[in-house]
Amino acid sequence: MITFAQAFTAFFAALVVTKSYADLKRGRENIVMFLFWVCSWAVIVFVAMYPAVVDLIFIKLSGGTNNNIATALAMGLTFVFFIIYRLYIKADRVEKTLHKLVSELAIKEQEEE
Amino acid sequence: MLYTIHMKLAIVLPAYNEEKILRSVLESLPKKLIGINNIYTVVTDDGSKDKTFAVAKKYATIALRHKINLGTGSATITGIRYAMRKLKPDIIITMDSDGQHDPKNVSALIKPIVNKKCDVVIGSRMLDSKGMPLIKIFTNKFANFITFIFSGIWASDTQTGFRAYNRKALQKIKLRTTGYEYCTEVFAELRRNGLKFIEVPVKVIYSDYSKAKGQSIANSINVLIKLINRNLTKL
């Protein structure tokens, strides 16, 4: 029986991989990056389908107890949000710099004509 | 009549893949207006893949070209920047180049500025929304609410690209965003600088061509995130 969360994850993974494939076809993304996303999302879908795997890994890592699983997951989530935030800020800065460059170049070209 | 003479008007049109309609849009713009001595048209081709730039060069006063596609906001800002530096107009109008804005409304848009009644005029599609698709009405109302949250100003149509600014407003408004969110950011700047604005009803021409253009709902989420980011990084 597939839960809503599992179906949601699978749908989201399919969406990302499809987008990545489209980018690959258009030449916006290279094959290494495409494979990276496919593997990453395959792992995420696998974990969503078989969540018991996470328990097993953490029990192994914590030497037989599973007390630290919730803490580790919360920390992981916080880290992911931090990465997203940093990426967004960087992308925003690049976009603004690009706008300034392209805009000034357009004006300069017109002046030179 | 309070009309003064010797005013210069620049009409800024951002354009992306508009080779089919740009010529007719430019040719339909008014050649004479009460209170205006010179009318310039400034087209910013936003990295089009078709012959938009060639059409702009032939039929507009000034044609600017973005090397890559950066979005309507960015192209509009480039056009305004050029006009302010080189043409030094008293009034700037921004309008879409997909033919959805009726050129007959240009005079209604500049009239309050020529009469010195306000600094900015917003051409509102919502004051007479007859014929507007329901989904567009819903998206616009949602955007108005978002604008109210970020600027404290309630307006009937915050996402329209059909606007008129006087020189004082353009010197004071400092835009930090480059995409569609500039529409909302302008309202925040109006409030910050104490600029006066009014809304005038404008007619929208909904052809199959213009319906296919415009902002998607998915893009609204991106706009919202960018506005949050703008306000966070401002601190």
XYZ file of C-alpha atoms in Angstrom:
348
model
C 0.000 0.000 0.000
C 1.505 3.309 -1.134
C 0.927 6.249 1.213
C 0.218 9.822 0.118
C 3.748 10.899 1.127
C 5.270 8.151 -1.050
C 3.116 9.041 -4.040
C 3.950 12.733 -3.549
C 7.688 11.975 -3.438
C 7.498 9.798 -6.553
C 5.537 12.489 -8.410
C 7.990 15.176 -7.375
C 10.957 13.013 -8.387
C 9.404 12.344 -11.790
C 8.863 16.094 -12.214
C 12.471 16.972 -11.371
C 13.957 14.204 -13.513
C 11.739 15.154 -16.468
C 12.810 18.799 -16.132
C 16.426 17.742 -15.871
C 16.067 15.536 -18.974
C 14.517 18.431 -20.909
C 17.458 20.642 -19.870
C 19.867 17.908 -20.979
C 18.185 17.692 -24.403
C 18.364 21.487 -24.817
C 22.038 21.466 -23.865
C 21.470 23.507 -20.695
C 22.692 20.669 -18.481
C 25.485 18.138 -18.982
C 25.150 14.354 -18.678
C 27.050 14.195 -15.353
C 24.645 16.668 -13.739
C 21.659 14.795 -15.179
C 22.921 11.470 -13.769
C 23.576 13.127 -10.411
C 19.949 14.293 -10.188
C 18.615 10.912 -11.336
C 20.690 9.057 -8.700
C 19.831 11.562 -5.945
C 16.117 11.329 -6.608
C 16.277 7.564 -7.000
C 17.721 7.388 -3.460
C 15.030 9.767 -2.152
C 12.230 7.709 -3.743
C 13.787 4.485 -2.440
C 13.918 5.886 1.105
C 10.318 7.109 0.781
C 9.180 3.651 -0.352
C 11.219 1.773 2.275
C 11.565 4.115 5.276
C 12.738 1.202 7.445
C 16.094 1.492 5.651
C 16.752 4.794 7.470
C 16.074 3.143 10.841
C 18.497 0.361 10.017
C 21.246 2.789 8.976
C 20.872 4.937 12.105
C 20.746 1.956 14.408
C 23.973 0.752 12.824
C 25.573 4.206 13.137
C 24.458 4.775 16.748
C 25.666 1.366 17.901
C 22.344 -0.375 18.440
C 20.058 2.416 19.790
C 17.667 4.560 17.754
C 17.399 7.586 20.122
C 19.217 9.967 17.824
C 17.120 9.424 14.682
C 14.695 12.328 15.224
C 17.535 14.705 16.135
C 19.546 13.674 13.079
C 16.549 14.130 10.783
C 15.773 17.567 12.228
C 19.405 18.595 11.767
C 19.353 17.280 8.211
C 16.228 19.264 7.433
C 17.730 22.447 8.892
C 20.865 21.904 6.823
C 18.826 21.426 3.641
C 16.940 24.683 4.291
C 20.229 26.458 4.918
C 21.623 25.200 1.597
C 18.462 26.261 -0.251
C 18.657 29.716 1.304
C 22.337 30.139 0.369
C 21.713 28.940 -3.187
C 18.797 31.307 -3.559
C 20.798 34.290 -2.332
C 23.666 33.424 -4.682
C 21.327 32.953 -7.650
C 19.677 36.280 -6.857
C 23.029 38.079 -6.766
C 24.095 36.524 -10.062
C 20.762 37.528 -11.634
C 21.149 41.142 -10.498
C 24.747 41.330 -11.754
C 23.668 39.821 -15.054
C 20.851 42.346 -15.381
C 23.240 45.232 -14.736
C 25.779 43.940 -17.267
C 23.266 43.168 -20.020
C 21.431 46.434 -19.469
C 24.575 48.584 -19.609
C 25.809 46.672 -22.661
C 22.506 47.331 -24.484
C 22.743 51.056 -23.717
C 26.424 51.234 -24.711
C 25.758 49.482 -28.034
C 22.976 51.939 -28.828
C 25.229 54.885 -27.998
C 27.958 53.584 -30.301
C 25.635 53.173 -33.286
C -6.568 74.351 -18.969
C -3.326 73.819 -17.095
C -1.488 72.276 -20.027
C 2.110 73.339 -20.358
C 3.999 72.987 -23.602
C 7.461 71.705 -24.450
C 7.026 68.412 -22.643
C 8.850 65.325 -23.860
C 7.299 61.875 -23.681
C 9.113 58.548 -23.996
C 7.101 55.362 -24.478
C 9.088 52.342 -23.285
C 8.120 48.927 -24.636
C 9.860 45.725 -23.511
C 9.603 43.097 -26.246
C 10.319 39.386 -26.462
C 9.612 37.487 -29.687
C 7.105 40.086 -30.903
C 8.140 40.382 -34.580
C 4.586 39.611 -35.737
C 2.858 42.400 -33.838
C 5.493 44.967 -32.877
C 5.217 46.978 -36.086
C 1.449 47.449 -35.753
C 1.808 48.329 -32.050
C 4.431 50.987 -32.810
C 2.485 52.384 -35.758
C -0.702 52.645 -33.704
C 0.926 54.794 -31.017
C -0.171 58.450 -31.018
C 1.997 60.836 -33.030
C 0.594 63.981 -31.402
C -0.685 64.582 -27.885
C -1.985 67.680 -26.122
C 0.749 69.193 -23.961
C 3.484 67.074 -25.534
C 6.055 68.358 -27.973
C 8.140 65.272 -28.667
C 7.178 61.615 -28.519
C 9.917 58.971 -28.517
C 9.427 55.224 -28.641
C 12.046 53.074 -26.924
C 11.903 49.317 -27.531
C 14.061 46.936 -25.506
C 14.366 43.620 -27.288
C 14.813 41.163 -24.435
C 16.998 38.596 -26.215
C 14.367 37.595 -28.792
C 14.986 34.632 -31.057
C 13.024 36.145 -33.947
C 13.399 39.453 -35.839
C 11.985 41.665 -33.067
C 15.149 43.787 -32.935
C 15.130 44.408 -36.699
C 11.479 45.527 -36.521
C 12.254 47.749 -33.524
C 15.197 49.349 -35.341
C 12.982 50.182 -38.300
C 9.889 51.473 -36.525
C 10.942 52.723 -33.061
C 12.912 55.875 -32.247
C 15.378 53.857 -30.198
C 15.995 50.105 -30.282
C 17.957 48.489 -27.479
C 18.951 44.837 -27.397
C 19.514 42.537 -24.433
C 22.016 39.847 -25.382
C 20.041 37.309 -23.347
C 16.452 37.003 -22.152
C 16.131 38.457 -18.645
C 12.420 39.153 -18.328
C 9.967 42.010 -18.738
C 11.069 43.874 -15.626
C 14.684 43.912 -16.682
C 13.873 45.039 -20.238
C 11.598 47.794 -18.942
C 14.281 49.071 -16.577
C 16.850 49.144 -19.405
C 14.456 51.183 -21.555
C 13.712 53.616 -18.726
C 17.423 53.924 -17.884
C 18.302 54.782 -21.477
C 15.459 57.277 -21.802
C 16.371 59.038 -18.554
C 20.046 59.355 -19.542
C 19.780 60.242 -23.192
C 16.306 61.541 -24.013
C 15.634 63.286 -20.687
C 11.838 63.100 -21.004
C 9.344 64.787 -18.685
C 7.067 61.737 -18.787
C 7.734 58.058 -19.399
C 5.020 55.575 -20.294
C 5.648 51.841 -20.054
C 3.428 49.491 -22.001
C 3.430 45.918 -23.298
C 4.387 45.260 -26.890
C 2.005 42.325 -27.413
C -0.848 44.600 -28.449
C -2.996 44.144 -25.333
C -2.764 47.823 -24.327
C -4.928 50.182 -26.337
C -2.776 53.075 -27.641
C -5.850 55.339 -27.433
C -5.429 55.240 -23.635
C -2.008 56.907 -23.781
C -3.542 60.394 -23.632
C -5.673 59.444 -20.593
C -2.541 58.157 -18.885
C -0.457 61.289 -19.344
C -3.231 63.825 -18.717
C -3.056 63.768 -14.874
C 0.738 64.205 -15.031
C 0.581 66.994 -17.590
C -1.967 68.694 -15.307
C 0.401 68.116 -12.349
C -2.209 66.201 -10.374
C 0.072 63.264 -9.531
C 3.502 61.711 -10.102
C 2.470 58.276 -11.351
C -0.584 57.055 -13.254
C -1.543 53.393 -13.249
C -3.582 52.147 -16.184
C -5.969 49.811 -14.411
C -7.482 46.906 -16.314
C -9.600 46.032 -13.289
C -11.691 49.215 -13.128
C -13.453 47.856 -16.196
C -12.627 44.148 -16.242
C -15.287 43.222 -18.817
C -13.910 40.509 -21.086
C -11.013 39.656 -18.813
C -10.626 35.877 -18.270
C -11.688 34.782 -14.756
C -8.318 33.254 -14.013
C -6.639 36.607 -14.777
C -9.081 38.419 -12.475
C -8.302 35.969 -9.669
C -4.510 36.215 -10.238
C -4.658 40.018 -10.288
C -6.664 40.196 -7.057
C -4.218 37.841 -5.366
C -1.321 39.988 -6.616
C -3.072 43.120 -5.299
C -3.248 41.508 -1.882
C 0.466 40.599 -2.002
C 1.288 44.166 -3.056
C -0.753 45.490 -0.148
C 1.246 43.331 2.267
C 4.592 44.517 0.867
C 3.751 48.175 0.264
C 0.721 49.041 2.380
C -0.956 50.404 -0.757
C -4.212 49.008 -2.080
C -4.696 49.435 -5.815
C -7.115 47.784 -8.228
C -4.448 46.596 -10.686
C -0.917 46.309 -9.363
C 0.436 44.067 -12.126
C -0.311 46.187 -15.148
C 2.621 47.248 -17.296
C 0.673 50.242 -18.625
C 1.865 53.130 -16.465
C 3.016 56.715 -16.704
C 5.698 58.318 -14.524
C 6.868 61.882 -14.282
C 10.572 62.733 -14.092
C 10.498 63.352 -10.337
C 9.050 59.879 -9.713
C 11.623 58.175 -11.919
C 14.469 59.955 -10.156
C 13.193 58.833 -6.756
C 12.115 55.264 -7.490
C 14.974 52.842 -6.864
C 14.199 49.354 -8.117
C 16.118 46.417 -6.670
C 14.312 43.604 -8.428
C 14.555 42.775 -12.123
C 11.639 40.453 -12.921
C 7.857 40.777 -12.908
C 8.061 41.668 -9.212
C 9.120 45.189 -10.205
C 5.372 45.861 -10.672
C 4.856 45.392 -6.927
C 8.150 47.011 -5.956
C 7.112 50.256 -7.639
C 4.227 50.554 -5.151
C 6.611 50.096 -2.204
C 8.758 52.866 -3.666
C 5.741 55.147 -4.163
C 4.995 54.866 -0.469
C 8.631 55.224 0.642
C 9.086 58.407 -1.401
C 5.663 59.866 -0.703
C 4.798 59.956 -4.406
C 1.210 60.525 -5.446
C -0.472 58.110 -7.840
C -3.876 57.719 -9.372
C -5.516 54.953 -11.373
C -7.297 55.458 -14.659
C -9.351 52.765 -16.398
C -7.746 51.334 -19.528
C -9.102 49.019 -22.164
C -7.363 45.708 -22.713
C -7.395 44.031 -26.097
C -7.579 40.283 -25.477
C -6.578 38.593 -28.703
C -5.468 34.955 -28.902
C -1.962 36.336 -29.352
C -1.976 38.509 -26.210
C -3.731 35.805 -24.154
C -0.884 33.416 -24.914
C 1.574 35.962 -23.506
C 1.655 37.419 -20.002
C 2.476 36.063 -16.603
C 1.761 32.461 -15.616
C 0.358 31.528 -12.218
C 3.470 29.432 -11.520
C 5.542 32.588 -11.951
C 3.505 34.278 -9.193
C 5.159 31.986 -6.644
C 8.583 33.002 -7.928
C 7.560 36.660 -7.695
C 6.405 36.157 -4.119
C 9.714 34.538 -3.086
C 11.686 37.361 -4.715
C 9.656 39.984 -2.887
C 10.264 38.240 0.438
C 13.970 38.125 -0.419
C 13.940 41.835 -1.343
C 12.477 42.734 2.024
C 14.799 40.411 3.936
C 17.992 41.630 2.268
C 16.879 45.257 2.712
C 17.274 44.899 6.481
